[in-house]
Amino acid sequence: MKKSLKIISLILFFLILCRGSIYRLLIKYSDVGTRPEIQITNQNLISKIKSSSSYKAIDSREIAKIATEITNEQLKFTTKNAISNPNQLIHIGKANCVGYASMFNSIVNYIIKENNLQSELKAEHKIGKLELFGVNIHPYLKSPFFKDHDFNEIKNLNTGKSIFVDPSLSDYLHIDRIMMKTE
């Protein structure tokens, strides 16, 4: 019994430790569209961004980290219909995957503009489909909530490399990067 418990504990520890790698191995995202950027005008949100990003070396990874931290700190997930405007979300605090991705994207774009990085970095709010072992899982999920799933891309225009982030997944499972389906 003790030996079985130790083995199960080690397996669980391994799964928790490697959850990001396992998720990226099993689940791939495909891009099916984009949503428009929403400009941040809320002074409380602007203050949070400025205090989190000042005096830091700003690159795509650091911007993603800052946007993830602020988004996860400000929002709690809901499966219900919710607004997606970050200027209102800062006060409401509840969002679905669209709201999470919208707030994240707006924060990233705000930091890019504040640091004059528009010629180096580009951020987009993406609409996607999730695939498990290459199979689109959305037709198997009957809820309209699972019609699609929103995520973000931060692209380095100089190197062509991108970082893909699913902010709602990050908040729930602490998985900070996702993988895109390759053709």
Short mmCIF file of C-alpha atoms in Angstrom, two decimals:
data_model
loop_
_atom_site.label_atom_id
_atom_site.label_comp_id
_atom_site.label_asym_id
_atom_site.label_seq_id
_atom_site.Cartn_x
_atom_site.Cartn_y
_atom_site.Cartn_z
CA MET A 1 0.00 0.00 0.00
CA LYS A 2 2.79 2.45 0.90
CA LYS A 3 4.65 1.68 -2.29
CA SER A 4 1.51 2.29 -4.40
CA LEU A 5 0.88 5.58 -2.61
CA LYS A 6 4.47 6.69 -3.27
CA ILE A 7 4.19 5.79 -6.96
CA ILE A 8 0.86 7.63 -7.32
CA SER A 9 2.31 10.65 -5.49
CA LEU A 10 5.35 10.71 -7.80
CA ILE A 11 3.14 10.46 -10.89
CA LEU A 12 0.91 13.29 -9.67
CA PHE A 13 3.96 15.42 -8.83
CA PHE A 14 5.39 14.77 -12.32
CA LEU A 15 2.05 15.64 -13.99
CA ILE A 16 1.74 18.89 -12.03
CA LEU A 17 5.38 19.82 -12.66
CA CYS A 18 5.14 19.10 -16.40
CA ARG A 19 1.54 20.26 -16.98
CA GLY A 20 2.55 22.95 -19.48
CA SER A 21 4.62 20.59 -21.61
CA ILE A 22 1.93 17.90 -21.47
CA TYR A 23 -0.78 20.41 -22.40
CA ARG A 24 1.25 21.74 -25.36
CA LEU A 25 1.92 18.17 -26.50
CA LEU A 26 -1.79 17.23 -26.43
CA ILE A 27 -3.60 20.48 -27.30
CA LYS A 28 -2.89 22.67 -30.33
CA TYR A 29 -4.63 25.91 -31.28
CA SER A 30 -5.58 26.91 -34.80
CA ASP A 31 -6.21 30.51 -35.81
CA VAL A 32 -9.66 31.17 -37.30
CA GLY A 33 -9.83 34.95 -36.94
CA THR A 34 -8.97 38.04 -34.94
CA ARG A 35 -10.82 40.51 -32.76
CA PRO A 36 -10.12 44.25 -32.77
CA GLU A 37 -7.89 45.84 -30.17
CA ILE A 38 -9.64 47.87 -27.48
CA GLN A 39 -7.69 50.97 -26.43
CA ILE A 40 -7.16 51.33 -22.69
CA THR A 41 -8.63 54.56 -21.31
CA ASN A 42 -9.30 53.53 -17.70
CA GLN A 43 -6.85 55.41 -15.46
CA ASN A 44 -6.83 52.67 -12.79
CA LEU A 45 -5.76 50.09 -15.36
CA ILE A 46 -3.19 52.47 -16.86
CA SER A 47 -1.71 53.03 -13.38
CA LYS A 48 -1.44 49.28 -12.79
CA ILE A 49 0.31 48.81 -16.14
CA LYS A 50 2.73 51.66 -15.55
CA SER A 51 3.65 50.51 -12.04
CA SER A 52 4.19 46.93 -13.27
CA SER A 53 6.23 47.84 -16.34
CA SER A 54 8.36 50.77 -15.24
CA TYR A 55 12.08 50.19 -14.81
CA LYS A 56 12.01 46.80 -16.51
CA ALA A 57 13.80 45.68 -19.63
CA ILE A 58 10.90 45.34 -22.04
CA ASP A 59 10.86 42.50 -24.54
CA SER A 60 8.05 40.23 -25.75
CA ARG A 61 8.44 37.75 -22.89
CA GLU A 62 8.47 40.46 -20.22
CA ILE A 63 5.44 42.15 -21.79
CA ALA A 64 3.59 38.81 -21.81
CA LYS A 65 4.53 38.26 -18.17
CA ILE A 66 3.28 41.71 -17.11
CA ALA A 67 0.03 41.37 -19.08
CA THR A 68 -0.57 37.88 -17.66
CA GLU A 69 0.01 39.02 -14.08
CA ILE A 70 -2.32 42.02 -14.36
CA THR A 71 -5.02 40.09 -16.22
CA ASN A 72 -4.98 37.19 -13.75
CA GLU A 73 -4.94 39.56 -10.79
CA GLN A 74 -7.92 41.56 -12.05
CA LEU A 75 -10.18 38.83 -13.47
CA LYS A 76 -12.02 35.74 -12.31
CA PHE A 77 -13.34 33.29 -14.89
CA THR A 78 -17.02 32.86 -15.72
CA THR A 79 -18.71 30.65 -18.29
CA LYS A 80 -21.57 33.13 -18.63
CA ASN A 81 -21.86 35.87 -21.22
CA ALA A 82 -19.68 38.76 -20.12
CA ILE A 83 -18.36 42.01 -21.46
CA SER A 84 -14.92 42.05 -23.03
CA ASN A 85 -13.93 45.71 -22.74
CA PRO A 86 -10.92 45.92 -20.38
CA ASN A 87 -11.89 49.46 -19.37
CA GLN A 88 -15.05 48.01 -17.80
CA LEU A 89 -13.61 44.63 -16.80
CA ILE A 90 -11.24 46.31 -14.36
CA HIS A 91 -14.33 47.18 -12.26
CA ILE A 92 -16.48 44.09 -12.94
CA GLY A 93 -13.74 41.50 -12.48
CA LYS A 94 -15.50 38.58 -14.21
CA ALA A 95 -14.76 37.50 -17.75
CA ASN A 96 -14.88 34.54 -20.09
CA CYS A 97 -12.05 33.62 -22.48
CA VAL A 98 -12.93 36.58 -24.75
CA GLY A 99 -12.62 39.08 -21.88
CA TYR A 100 -9.37 37.54 -20.64
CA ALA A 101 -7.85 37.67 -24.12
CA SER A 102 -9.15 41.20 -24.70
CA MET A 103 -7.67 42.56 -21.46
CA PHE A 104 -4.36 40.78 -22.08
CA ASN A 105 -4.18 42.10 -25.66
CA SER A 106 -5.03 45.66 -24.63
CA ILE A 107 -2.37 45.64 -21.92
CA VAL A 108 0.26 44.26 -24.31
CA ASN A 109 -0.59 46.86 -26.96
CA TYR A 110 -0.53 49.65 -24.38
CA ILE A 111 2.99 48.62 -23.26
CA ILE A 112 4.16 48.31 -26.88
CA LYS A 113 2.95 51.85 -27.66
CA GLU A 114 4.28 53.36 -24.42
CA ASN A 115 7.73 51.96 -25.20
CA ASN A 116 7.62 52.85 -28.93
CA LEU A 117 8.00 49.21 -29.96
CA GLN A 118 5.41 49.22 -32.78
CA SER A 119 8.13 48.56 -35.37
CA GLU A 120 9.43 45.58 -33.36
CA LEU A 121 6.38 43.91 -31.82
CA LYS A 122 2.79 43.25 -32.84
CA ALA A 123 0.04 41.81 -30.64
CA GLU A 124 -3.21 40.29 -31.87
CA HIS A 125 -6.30 38.98 -30.11
CA LYS A 126 -7.00 35.68 -31.89
CA ILE A 127 -10.09 33.52 -32.22
CA GLY A 128 -9.15 29.87 -32.34
CA LYS A 129 -10.13 26.26 -32.28
CA LEU A 130 -8.63 23.69 -29.93
CA GLU A 131 -7.44 20.35 -31.24
CA LEU A 132 -6.72 17.28 -29.16
CA PHE A 133 -4.37 14.93 -31.04
CA GLY A 134 -5.24 16.83 -34.23
CA VAL A 135 -9.02 16.52 -33.79
CA ASN A 136 -11.12 19.69 -33.42
CA ILE A 137 -12.84 19.24 -30.05
CA HIS A 138 -15.47 21.98 -30.50
CA PRO A 139 -18.07 19.86 -32.38
CA TYR A 140 -18.11 17.44 -29.43
CA LEU A 141 -18.90 20.18 -26.92
CA LYS A 142 -22.59 21.13 -27.06
CA SER A 143 -22.45 24.37 -25.06
CA PRO A 144 -22.33 27.63 -27.08
CA PHE A 145 -19.60 28.63 -24.64
CA PHE A 146 -17.27 26.22 -26.49
CA LYS A 147 -18.01 27.54 -29.99
CA ASP A 148 -14.44 28.83 -30.18
CA HIS A 149 -11.66 29.93 -27.86
CA ASP A 150 -9.73 33.21 -27.67
CA PHE A 151 -5.99 33.57 -27.18
CA ASN A 152 -3.20 36.02 -28.05
CA GLU A 153 -0.14 36.25 -30.26
CA ILE A 154 2.82 38.54 -29.65
CA LYS A 155 4.99 38.57 -32.75
CA ASN A 156 8.55 39.84 -32.96
CA LEU A 157 8.56 41.61 -36.33
CA ASN A 158 12.37 41.42 -36.60
CA THR A 159 12.71 37.67 -36.06
CA GLY A 160 9.25 36.51 -37.13
CA LYS A 161 8.97 34.46 -33.93
CA SER A 162 5.75 34.52 -31.92
CA ILE A 163 4.66 33.86 -28.37
CA PHE A 164 1.15 32.44 -27.99
CA VAL A 165 -0.70 32.96 -24.70
CA ASP A 166 -4.10 31.79 -23.51
CA PRO A 167 -4.76 34.12 -20.55
CA SER A 168 -7.74 32.18 -19.18
CA LEU A 169 -5.74 28.94 -19.25
CA SER A 170 -2.89 30.75 -17.52
CA ASP A 171 -5.19 31.88 -14.73
CA TYR A 172 -6.70 28.44 -14.19
CA LEU A 173 -3.78 26.06 -14.74
CA HIS A 174 -0.76 28.40 -14.62
CA ILE A 175 0.24 27.38 -18.14
CA ASP A 176 1.76 30.50 -19.68
CA ARG A 177 2.40 29.38 -23.27
CA ILE A 178 0.41 27.43 -25.83
CA MET A 179 1.25 25.84 -29.17
CA MET A 180 -0.19 26.63 -32.57
CA LYS A 181 -1.11 23.89 -34.98
CA THR A 182 1.50 23.57 -37.70
CA GLU A 183 0.33 22.69 -41.17
#
